[in-house]
mmCIF file of C-alpha atoms in Angstrom:
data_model
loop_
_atom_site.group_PDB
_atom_site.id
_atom_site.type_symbol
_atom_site.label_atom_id
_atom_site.label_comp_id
_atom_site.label_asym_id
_atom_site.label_seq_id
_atom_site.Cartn_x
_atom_site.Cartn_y
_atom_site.Cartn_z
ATOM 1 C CA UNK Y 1 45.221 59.224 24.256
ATOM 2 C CA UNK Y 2 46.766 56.888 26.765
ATOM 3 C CA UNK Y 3 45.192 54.085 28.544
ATOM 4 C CA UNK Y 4 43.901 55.727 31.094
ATOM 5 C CA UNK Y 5 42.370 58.831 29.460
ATOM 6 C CA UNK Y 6 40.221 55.945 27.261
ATOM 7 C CA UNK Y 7 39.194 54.692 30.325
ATOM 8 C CA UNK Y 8 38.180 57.819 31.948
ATOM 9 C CA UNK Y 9 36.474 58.664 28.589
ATOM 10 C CA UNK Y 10 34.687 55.332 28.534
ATOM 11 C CA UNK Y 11 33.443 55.524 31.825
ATOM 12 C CA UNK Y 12 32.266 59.496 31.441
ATOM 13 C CA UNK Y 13 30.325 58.088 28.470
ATOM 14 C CA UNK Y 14 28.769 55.201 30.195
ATOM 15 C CA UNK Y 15 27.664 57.808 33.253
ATOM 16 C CA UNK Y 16 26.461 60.156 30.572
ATOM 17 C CA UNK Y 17 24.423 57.679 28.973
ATOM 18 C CA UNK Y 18 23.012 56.154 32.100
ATOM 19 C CA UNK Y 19 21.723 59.007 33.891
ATOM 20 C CA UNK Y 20 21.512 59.576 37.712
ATOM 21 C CA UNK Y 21 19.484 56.473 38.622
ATOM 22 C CA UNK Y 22 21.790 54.837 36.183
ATOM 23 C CA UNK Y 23 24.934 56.141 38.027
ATOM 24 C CA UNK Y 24 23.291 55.343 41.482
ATOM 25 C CA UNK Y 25 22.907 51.774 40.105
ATOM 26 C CA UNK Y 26 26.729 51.036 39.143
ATOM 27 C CA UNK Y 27 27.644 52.242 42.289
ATOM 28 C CA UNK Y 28 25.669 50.645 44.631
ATOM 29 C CA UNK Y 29 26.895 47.203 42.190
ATOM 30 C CA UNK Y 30 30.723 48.206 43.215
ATOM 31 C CA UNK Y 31 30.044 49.500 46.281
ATOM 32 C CA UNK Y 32 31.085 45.720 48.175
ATOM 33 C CA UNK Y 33 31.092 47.093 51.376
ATOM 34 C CA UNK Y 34 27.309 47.669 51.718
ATOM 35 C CA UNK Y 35 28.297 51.330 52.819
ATOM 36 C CA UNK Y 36 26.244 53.308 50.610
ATOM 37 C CA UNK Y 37 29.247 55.191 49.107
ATOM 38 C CA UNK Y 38 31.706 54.332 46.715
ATOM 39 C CA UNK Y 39 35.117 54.633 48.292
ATOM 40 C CA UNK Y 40 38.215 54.903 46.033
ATOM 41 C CA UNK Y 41 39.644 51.509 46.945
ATOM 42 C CA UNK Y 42 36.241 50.164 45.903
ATOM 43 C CA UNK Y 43 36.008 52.329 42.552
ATOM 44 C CA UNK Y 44 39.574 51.299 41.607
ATOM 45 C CA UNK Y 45 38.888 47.889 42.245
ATOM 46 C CA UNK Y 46 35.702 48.041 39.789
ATOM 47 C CA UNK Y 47 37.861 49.377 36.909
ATOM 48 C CA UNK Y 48 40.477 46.710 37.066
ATOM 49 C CA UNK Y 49 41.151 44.949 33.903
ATOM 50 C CA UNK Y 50 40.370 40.942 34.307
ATOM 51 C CA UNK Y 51 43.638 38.590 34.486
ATOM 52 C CA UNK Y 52 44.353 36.458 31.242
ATOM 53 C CA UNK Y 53 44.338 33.203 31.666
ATOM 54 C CA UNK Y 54 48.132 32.942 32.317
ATOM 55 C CA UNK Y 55 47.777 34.810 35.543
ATOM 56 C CA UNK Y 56 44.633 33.518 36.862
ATOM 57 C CA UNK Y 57 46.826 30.028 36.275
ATOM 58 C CA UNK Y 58 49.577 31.049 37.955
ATOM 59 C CA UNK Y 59 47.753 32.584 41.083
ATOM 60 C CA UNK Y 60 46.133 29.697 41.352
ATOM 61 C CA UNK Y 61 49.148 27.666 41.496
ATOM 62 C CA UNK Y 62 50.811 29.767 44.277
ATOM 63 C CA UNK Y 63 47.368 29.505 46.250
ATOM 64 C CA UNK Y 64 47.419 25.932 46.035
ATOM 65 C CA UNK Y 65 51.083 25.985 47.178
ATOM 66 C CA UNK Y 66 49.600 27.693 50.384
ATOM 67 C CA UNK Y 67 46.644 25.493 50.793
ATOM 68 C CA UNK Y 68 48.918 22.254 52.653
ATOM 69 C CA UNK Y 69 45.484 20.825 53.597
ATOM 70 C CA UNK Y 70 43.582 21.475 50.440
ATOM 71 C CA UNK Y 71 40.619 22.536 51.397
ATOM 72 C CA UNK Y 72 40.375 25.556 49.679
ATOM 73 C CA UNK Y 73 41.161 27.562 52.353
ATOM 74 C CA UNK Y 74 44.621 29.105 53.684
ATOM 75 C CA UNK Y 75 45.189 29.631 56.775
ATOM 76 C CA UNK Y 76 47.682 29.808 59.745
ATOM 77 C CA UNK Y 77 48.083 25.906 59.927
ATOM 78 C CA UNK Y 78 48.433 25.834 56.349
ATOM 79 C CA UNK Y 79 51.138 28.620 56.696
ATOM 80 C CA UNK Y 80 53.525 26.780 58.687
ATOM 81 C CA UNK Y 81 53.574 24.263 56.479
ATOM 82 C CA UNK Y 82 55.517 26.119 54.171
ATOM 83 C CA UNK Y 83 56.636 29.251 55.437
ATOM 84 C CA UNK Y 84 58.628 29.595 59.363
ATOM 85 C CA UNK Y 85 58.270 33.237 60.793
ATOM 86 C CA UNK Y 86 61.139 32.215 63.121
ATOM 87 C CA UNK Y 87 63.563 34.950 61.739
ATOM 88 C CA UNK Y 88 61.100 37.441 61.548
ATOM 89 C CA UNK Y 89 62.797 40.511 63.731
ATOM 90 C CA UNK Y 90 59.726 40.814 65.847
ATOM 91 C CA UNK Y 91 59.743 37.271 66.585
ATOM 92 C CA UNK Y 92 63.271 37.158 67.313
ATOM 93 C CA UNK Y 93 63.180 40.464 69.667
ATOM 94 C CA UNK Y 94 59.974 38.843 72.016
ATOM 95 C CA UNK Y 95 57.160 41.350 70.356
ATOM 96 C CA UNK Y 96 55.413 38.861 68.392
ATOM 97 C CA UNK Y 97 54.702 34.925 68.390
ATOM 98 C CA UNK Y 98 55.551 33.540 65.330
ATOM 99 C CA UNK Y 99 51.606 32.428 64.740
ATOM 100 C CA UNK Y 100 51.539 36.728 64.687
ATOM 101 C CA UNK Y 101 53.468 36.571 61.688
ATOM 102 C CA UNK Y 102 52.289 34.156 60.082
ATOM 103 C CA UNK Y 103 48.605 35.887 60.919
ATOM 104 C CA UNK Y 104 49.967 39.389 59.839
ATOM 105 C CA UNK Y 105 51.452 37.756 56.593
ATOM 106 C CA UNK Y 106 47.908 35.922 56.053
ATOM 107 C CA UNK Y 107 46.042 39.359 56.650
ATOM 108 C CA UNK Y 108 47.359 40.633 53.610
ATOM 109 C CA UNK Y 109 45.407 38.455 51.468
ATOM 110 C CA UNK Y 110 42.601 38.444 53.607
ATOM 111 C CA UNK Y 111 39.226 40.513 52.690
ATOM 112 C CA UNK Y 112 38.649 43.208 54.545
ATOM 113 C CA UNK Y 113 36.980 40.771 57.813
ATOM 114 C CA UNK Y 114 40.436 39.392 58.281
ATOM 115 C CA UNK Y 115 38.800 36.040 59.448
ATOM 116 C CA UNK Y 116 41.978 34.400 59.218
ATOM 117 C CA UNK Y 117 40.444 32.041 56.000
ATOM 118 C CA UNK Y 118 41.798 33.283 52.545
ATOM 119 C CA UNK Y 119 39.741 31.780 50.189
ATOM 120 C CA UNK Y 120 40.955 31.164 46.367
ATOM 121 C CA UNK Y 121 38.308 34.272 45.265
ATOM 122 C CA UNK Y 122 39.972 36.787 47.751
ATOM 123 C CA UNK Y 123 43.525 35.652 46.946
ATOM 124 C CA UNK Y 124 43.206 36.551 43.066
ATOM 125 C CA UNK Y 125 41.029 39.364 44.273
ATOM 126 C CA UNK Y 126 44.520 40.431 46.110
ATOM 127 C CA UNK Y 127 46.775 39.692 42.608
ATOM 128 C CA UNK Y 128 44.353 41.635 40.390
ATOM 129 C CA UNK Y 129 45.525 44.839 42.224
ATOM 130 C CA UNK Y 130 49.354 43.479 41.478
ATOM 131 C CA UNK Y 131 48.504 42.614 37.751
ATOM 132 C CA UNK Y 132 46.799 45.584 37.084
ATOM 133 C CA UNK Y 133 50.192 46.964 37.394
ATOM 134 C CA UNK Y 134 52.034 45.086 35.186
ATOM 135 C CA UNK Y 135 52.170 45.375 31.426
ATOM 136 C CA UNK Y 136 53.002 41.621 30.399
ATOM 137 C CA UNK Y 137 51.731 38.405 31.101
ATOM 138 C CA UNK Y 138 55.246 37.366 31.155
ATOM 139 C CA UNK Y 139 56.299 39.586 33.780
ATOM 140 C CA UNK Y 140 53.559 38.595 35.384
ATOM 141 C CA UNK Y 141 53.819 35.263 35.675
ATOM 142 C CA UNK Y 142 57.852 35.730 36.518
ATOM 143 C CA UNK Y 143 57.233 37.843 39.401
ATOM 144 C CA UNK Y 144 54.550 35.467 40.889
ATOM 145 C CA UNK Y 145 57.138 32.234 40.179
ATOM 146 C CA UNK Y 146 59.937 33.430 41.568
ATOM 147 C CA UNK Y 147 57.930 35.436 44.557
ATOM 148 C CA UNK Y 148 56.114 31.542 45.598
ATOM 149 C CA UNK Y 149 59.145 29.703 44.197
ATOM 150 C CA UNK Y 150 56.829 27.860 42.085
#
């Protein structure tokens, strides 16, 4: 039985032992949206492993890379500080401003308001997806050093 399978089986075994108001119950708890329904980004998200301590380190060490004014927020004027969207090919053909870019680049950490604030909580929120994907803390924490240049 792989991974997965014990997970599904876990899970069928929790709803099993739980009951319908018991089911109702975990799902409104991952439902984050307030919808009312469980979507499938919202029920993947719920059976993410947690990050070791090795990743939560290292994403916290690329956010704080980010965060130029330390606040512990990113955003756009934190942005420029370390990254130019000068080359970007929309930039460079008129379509976009490079503060677009840099907002477009921010968005992808961004909950799903897209305030233009990344907080710490919705940037590891964003690398739990990654890590979840990735079999080694190692790999892990190469990826994210080499991807920040940290």
């Amino acid at each position: 039985m792989d991974a997965v399978d014990t997970t599904m089986e876990k899970l069928r075994a929790q709803c099993l032992s739980r009951g319908a108001s018991g089911i109702q119950g975990v799902a409104r708890h991952w439902d984050r949206d307030g919808s009312g329904t469980l979507d499938l980004e919202e029920f993947l998200r719920a059976l993410r492993p947690p990050m070791s301590q090795a990743r939560e380190a290292v994403v916290a060490a690329a956010f704080a890379k980010l965060d130029r004014s330390g606040d512990g927020v990113v955003t756009v004027d934190d942005l420029r500080g370390v990254y130019s969207g000068r080359t970007h090919p929309k930039v460079r053909s008129g379509e976009w401003t490079e503060e677009q870019v840099l907002r477009h680049f921010l968005d992808n950490f961004d909950s799903s308001e897209k305030d233009g604030q990344v907080t710490l909580a919705e940037f590891q929120d964003y690398y739990s997806g990654v890590s979840a994907s990735m079999d080694t803390d190692e790999e892990f924490v190469a990826m994210m050093t080499s991807a920040w240049r940290l």
